[in-house]
Short mmCIF file of N, CA and C in Angstrom, two decimals:
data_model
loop_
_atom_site.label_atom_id
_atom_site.label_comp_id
_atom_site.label_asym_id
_atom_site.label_seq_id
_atom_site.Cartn_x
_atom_site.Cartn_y
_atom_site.Cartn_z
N UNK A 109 2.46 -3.39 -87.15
CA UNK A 109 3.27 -3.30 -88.35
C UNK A 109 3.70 -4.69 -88.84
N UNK A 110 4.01 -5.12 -88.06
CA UNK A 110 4.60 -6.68 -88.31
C UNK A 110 3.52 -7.83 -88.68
N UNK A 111 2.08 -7.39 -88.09
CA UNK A 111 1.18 -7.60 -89.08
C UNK A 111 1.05 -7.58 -90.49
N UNK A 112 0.74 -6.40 -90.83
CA UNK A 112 0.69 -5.96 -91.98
C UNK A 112 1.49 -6.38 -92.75
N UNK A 113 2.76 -6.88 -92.32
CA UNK A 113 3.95 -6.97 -93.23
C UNK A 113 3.62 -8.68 -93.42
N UNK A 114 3.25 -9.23 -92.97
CA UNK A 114 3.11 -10.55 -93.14
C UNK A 114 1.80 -10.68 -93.64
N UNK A 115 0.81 -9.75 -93.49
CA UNK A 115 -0.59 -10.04 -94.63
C UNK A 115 0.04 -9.68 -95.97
N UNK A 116 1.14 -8.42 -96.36
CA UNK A 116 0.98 -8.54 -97.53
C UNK A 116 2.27 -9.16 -98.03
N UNK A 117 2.94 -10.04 -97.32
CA UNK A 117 3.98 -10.80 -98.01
C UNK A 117 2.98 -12.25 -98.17
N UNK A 118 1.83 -12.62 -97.68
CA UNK A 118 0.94 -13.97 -97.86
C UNK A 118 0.43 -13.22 -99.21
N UNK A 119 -0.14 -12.22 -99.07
CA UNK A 119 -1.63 -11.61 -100.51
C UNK A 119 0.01 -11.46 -101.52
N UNK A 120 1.13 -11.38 -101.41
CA UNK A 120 1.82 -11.34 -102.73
C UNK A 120 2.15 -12.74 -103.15
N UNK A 121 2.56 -13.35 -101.94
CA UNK A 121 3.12 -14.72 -102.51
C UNK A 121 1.82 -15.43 -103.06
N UNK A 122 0.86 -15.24 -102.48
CA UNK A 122 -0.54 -15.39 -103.28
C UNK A 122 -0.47 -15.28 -105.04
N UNK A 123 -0.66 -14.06 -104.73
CA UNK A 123 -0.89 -13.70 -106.42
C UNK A 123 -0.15 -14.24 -106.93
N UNK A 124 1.51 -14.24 -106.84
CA UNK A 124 2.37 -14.62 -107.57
C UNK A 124 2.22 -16.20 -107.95
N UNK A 125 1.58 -17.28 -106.90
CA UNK A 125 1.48 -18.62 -106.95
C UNK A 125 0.39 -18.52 -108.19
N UNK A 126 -1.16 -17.74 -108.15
CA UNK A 126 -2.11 -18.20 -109.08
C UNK A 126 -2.15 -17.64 -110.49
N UNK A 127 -0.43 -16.87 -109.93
CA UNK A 127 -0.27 -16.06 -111.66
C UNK A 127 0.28 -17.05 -112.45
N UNK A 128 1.16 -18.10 -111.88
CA UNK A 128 1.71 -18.82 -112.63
C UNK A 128 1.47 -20.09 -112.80
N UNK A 129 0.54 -20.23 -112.53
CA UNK A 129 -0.06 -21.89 -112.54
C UNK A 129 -0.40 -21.89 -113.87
N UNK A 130 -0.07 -23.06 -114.57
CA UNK A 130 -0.41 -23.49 -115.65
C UNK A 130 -0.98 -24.69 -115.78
N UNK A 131 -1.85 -24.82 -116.59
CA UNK A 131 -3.02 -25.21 -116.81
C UNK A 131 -2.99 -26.31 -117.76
N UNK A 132 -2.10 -28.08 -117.39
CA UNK A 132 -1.98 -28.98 -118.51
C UNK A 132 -3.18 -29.59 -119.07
N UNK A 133 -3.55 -29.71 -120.74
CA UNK A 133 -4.49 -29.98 -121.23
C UNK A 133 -4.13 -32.08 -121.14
N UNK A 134 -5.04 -32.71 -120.86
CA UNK A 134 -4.58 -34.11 -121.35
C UNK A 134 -4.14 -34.32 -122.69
N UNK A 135 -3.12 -35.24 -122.49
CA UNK A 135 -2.41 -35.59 -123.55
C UNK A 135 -3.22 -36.92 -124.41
N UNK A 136 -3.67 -37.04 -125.65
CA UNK A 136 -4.05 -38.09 -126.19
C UNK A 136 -3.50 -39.08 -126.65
N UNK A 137 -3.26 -40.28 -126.39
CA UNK A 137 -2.80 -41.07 -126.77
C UNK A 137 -3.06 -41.62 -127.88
N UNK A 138 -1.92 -42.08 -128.49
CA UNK A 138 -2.23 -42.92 -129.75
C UNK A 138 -2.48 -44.49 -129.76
N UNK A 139 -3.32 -44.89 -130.81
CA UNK A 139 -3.39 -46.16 -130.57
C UNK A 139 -2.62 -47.28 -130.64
N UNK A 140 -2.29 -48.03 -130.03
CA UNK A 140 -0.96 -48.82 -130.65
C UNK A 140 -1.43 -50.24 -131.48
N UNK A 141 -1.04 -50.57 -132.11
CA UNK A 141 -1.30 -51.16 -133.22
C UNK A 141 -1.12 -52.90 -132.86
N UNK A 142 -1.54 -53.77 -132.88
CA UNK A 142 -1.47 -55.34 -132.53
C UNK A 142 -0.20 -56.17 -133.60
N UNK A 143 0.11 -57.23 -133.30
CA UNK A 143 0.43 -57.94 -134.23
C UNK A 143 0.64 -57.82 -135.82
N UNK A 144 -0.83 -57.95 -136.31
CA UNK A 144 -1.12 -58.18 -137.79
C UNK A 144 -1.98 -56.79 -137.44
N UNK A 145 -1.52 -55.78 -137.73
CA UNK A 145 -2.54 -54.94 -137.57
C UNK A 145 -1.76 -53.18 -138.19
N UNK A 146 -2.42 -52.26 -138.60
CA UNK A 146 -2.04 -50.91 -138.63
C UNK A 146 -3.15 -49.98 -138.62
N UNK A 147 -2.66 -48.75 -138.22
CA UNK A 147 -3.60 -48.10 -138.04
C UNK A 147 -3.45 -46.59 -138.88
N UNK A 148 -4.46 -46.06 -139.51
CA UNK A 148 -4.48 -45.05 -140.40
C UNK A 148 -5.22 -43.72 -139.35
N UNK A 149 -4.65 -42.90 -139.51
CA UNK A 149 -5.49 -41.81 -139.57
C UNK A 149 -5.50 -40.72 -141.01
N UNK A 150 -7.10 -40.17 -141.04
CA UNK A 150 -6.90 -39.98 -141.93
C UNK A 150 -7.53 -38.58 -141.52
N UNK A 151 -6.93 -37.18 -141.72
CA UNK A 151 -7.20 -35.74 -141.42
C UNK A 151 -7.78 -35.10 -142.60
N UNK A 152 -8.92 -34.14 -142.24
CA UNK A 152 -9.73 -33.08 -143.07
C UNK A 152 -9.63 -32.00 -142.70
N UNK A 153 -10.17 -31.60 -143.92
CA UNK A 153 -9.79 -29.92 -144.08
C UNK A 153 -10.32 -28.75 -142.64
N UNK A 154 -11.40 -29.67 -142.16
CA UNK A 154 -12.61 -29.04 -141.26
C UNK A 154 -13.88 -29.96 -140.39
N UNK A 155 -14.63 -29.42 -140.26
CA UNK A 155 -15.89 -30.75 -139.28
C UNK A 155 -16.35 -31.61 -139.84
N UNK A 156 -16.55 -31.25 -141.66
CA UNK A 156 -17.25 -31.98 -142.35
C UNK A 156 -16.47 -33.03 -142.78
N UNK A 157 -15.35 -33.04 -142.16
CA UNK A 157 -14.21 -34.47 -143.33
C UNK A 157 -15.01 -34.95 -144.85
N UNK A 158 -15.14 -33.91 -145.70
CA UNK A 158 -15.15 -34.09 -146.94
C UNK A 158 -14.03 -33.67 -147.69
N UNK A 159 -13.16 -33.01 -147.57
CA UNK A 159 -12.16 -32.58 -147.98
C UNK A 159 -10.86 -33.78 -147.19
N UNK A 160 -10.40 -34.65 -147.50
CA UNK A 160 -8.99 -35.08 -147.40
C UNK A 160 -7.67 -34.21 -147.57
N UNK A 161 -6.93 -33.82 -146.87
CA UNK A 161 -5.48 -33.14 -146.08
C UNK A 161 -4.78 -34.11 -145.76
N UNK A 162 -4.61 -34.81 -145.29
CA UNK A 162 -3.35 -36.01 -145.45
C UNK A 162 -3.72 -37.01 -144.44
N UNK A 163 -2.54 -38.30 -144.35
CA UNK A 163 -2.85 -39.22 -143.77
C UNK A 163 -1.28 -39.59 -143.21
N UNK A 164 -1.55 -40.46 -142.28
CA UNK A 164 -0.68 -41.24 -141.15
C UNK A 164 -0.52 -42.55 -141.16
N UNK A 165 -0.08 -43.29 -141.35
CA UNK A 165 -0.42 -44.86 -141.24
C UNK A 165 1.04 -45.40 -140.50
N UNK A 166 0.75 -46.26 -139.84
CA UNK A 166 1.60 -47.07 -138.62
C UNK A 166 1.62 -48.56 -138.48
N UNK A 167 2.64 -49.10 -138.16
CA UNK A 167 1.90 -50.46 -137.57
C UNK A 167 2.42 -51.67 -138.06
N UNK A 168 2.54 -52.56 -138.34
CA UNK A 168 2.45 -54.12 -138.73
C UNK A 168 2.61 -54.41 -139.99
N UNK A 169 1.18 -54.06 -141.07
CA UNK A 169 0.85 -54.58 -141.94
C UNK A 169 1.35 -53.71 -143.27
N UNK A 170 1.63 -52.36 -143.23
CA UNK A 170 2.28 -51.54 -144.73
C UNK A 170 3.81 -50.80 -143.95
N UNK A 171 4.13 -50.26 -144.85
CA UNK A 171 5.52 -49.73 -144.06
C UNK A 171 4.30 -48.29 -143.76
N UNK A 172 5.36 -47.70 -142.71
CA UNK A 172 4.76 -46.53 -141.79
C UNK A 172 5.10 -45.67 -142.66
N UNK A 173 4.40 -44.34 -143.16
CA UNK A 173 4.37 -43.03 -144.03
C UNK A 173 3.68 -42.26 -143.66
N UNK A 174 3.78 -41.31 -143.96
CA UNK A 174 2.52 -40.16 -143.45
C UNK A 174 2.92 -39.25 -144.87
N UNK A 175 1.55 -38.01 -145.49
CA UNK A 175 1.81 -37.07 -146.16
C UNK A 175 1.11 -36.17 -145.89
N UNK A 176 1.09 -35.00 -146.33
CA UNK A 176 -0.20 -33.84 -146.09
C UNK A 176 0.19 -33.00 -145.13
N UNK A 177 -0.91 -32.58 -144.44
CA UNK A 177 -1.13 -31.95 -143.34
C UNK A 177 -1.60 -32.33 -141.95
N UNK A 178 -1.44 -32.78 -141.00
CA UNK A 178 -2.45 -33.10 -139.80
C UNK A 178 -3.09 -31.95 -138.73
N UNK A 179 -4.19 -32.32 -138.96
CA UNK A 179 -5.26 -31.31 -138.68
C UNK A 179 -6.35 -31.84 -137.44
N UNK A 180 -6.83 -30.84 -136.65
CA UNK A 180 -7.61 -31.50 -135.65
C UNK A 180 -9.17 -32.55 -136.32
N UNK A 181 -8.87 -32.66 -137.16
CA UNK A 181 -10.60 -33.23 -137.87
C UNK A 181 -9.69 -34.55 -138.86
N UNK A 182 -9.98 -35.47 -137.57
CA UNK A 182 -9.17 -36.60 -138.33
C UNK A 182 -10.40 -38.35 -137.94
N UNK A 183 -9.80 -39.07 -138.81
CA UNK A 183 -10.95 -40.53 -138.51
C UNK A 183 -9.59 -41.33 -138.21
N UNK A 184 -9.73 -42.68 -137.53
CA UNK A 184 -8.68 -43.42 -136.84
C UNK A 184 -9.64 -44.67 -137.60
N UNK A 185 -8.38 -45.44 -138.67
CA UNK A 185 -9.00 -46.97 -138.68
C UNK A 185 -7.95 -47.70 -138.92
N UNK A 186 -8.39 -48.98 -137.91
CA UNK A 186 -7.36 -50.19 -137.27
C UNK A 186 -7.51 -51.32 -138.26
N UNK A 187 -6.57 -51.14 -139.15
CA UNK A 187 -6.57 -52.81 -140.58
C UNK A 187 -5.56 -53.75 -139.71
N UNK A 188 -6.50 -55.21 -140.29
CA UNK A 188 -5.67 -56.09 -139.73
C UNK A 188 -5.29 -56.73 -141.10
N UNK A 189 -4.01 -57.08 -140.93
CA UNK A 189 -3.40 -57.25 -142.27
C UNK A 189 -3.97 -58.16 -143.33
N UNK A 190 -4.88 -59.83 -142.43
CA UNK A 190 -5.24 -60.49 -143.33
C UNK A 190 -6.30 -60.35 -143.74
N UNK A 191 -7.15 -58.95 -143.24
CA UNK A 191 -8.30 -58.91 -143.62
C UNK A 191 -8.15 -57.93 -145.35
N UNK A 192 -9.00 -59.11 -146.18
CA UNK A 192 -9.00 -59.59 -147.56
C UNK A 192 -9.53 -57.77 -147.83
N UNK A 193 -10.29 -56.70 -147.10
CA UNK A 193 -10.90 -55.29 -147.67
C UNK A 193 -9.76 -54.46 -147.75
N UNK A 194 -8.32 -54.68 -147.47
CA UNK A 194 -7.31 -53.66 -147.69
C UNK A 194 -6.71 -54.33 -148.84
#
């Protein structure tokens, strides 16, 4: 008896341990931005990023704003302030 009673207090404390395990996804980090530097992301509607939904910008070189929506279908680009294409 005293068997038994200790197989099924192990097979419960069992179950109960693999019922509640949860399952952390990695966390992504953001990029951090240099000196003379900011960084945009810019989110779409879907896979095709033809549709623009909003943007993020951080960093150094503009003041930080964001508008829109942020959505998993996004592009990440790192401006450095003196570069003459922004």
């Amino acid at each position: 008896m005293a068997k038994f009673l200790r197989n099924m207090l192990a097979a419960t404390a069992l179950a109960v341990a693999t019922g509640t395990v949860i399952v952390a996804s990695p966390a992504q980090a953001i990029p951090y931005p240099g000196t003379n530097e900011s960084i945009t992301y810019t989110y779409f509607s879907d896979s095709s990023k033809t549709v623009q939904v909003g943007m993020w910008v951080y960093g150094n070189c503009l003041e930080d704003f964001q508008y829109g929506q942020k959505t998993a279908y996004y592009t990440i680009t790192r401006i450095t302030c003196n570069d003459p294409s922004w």
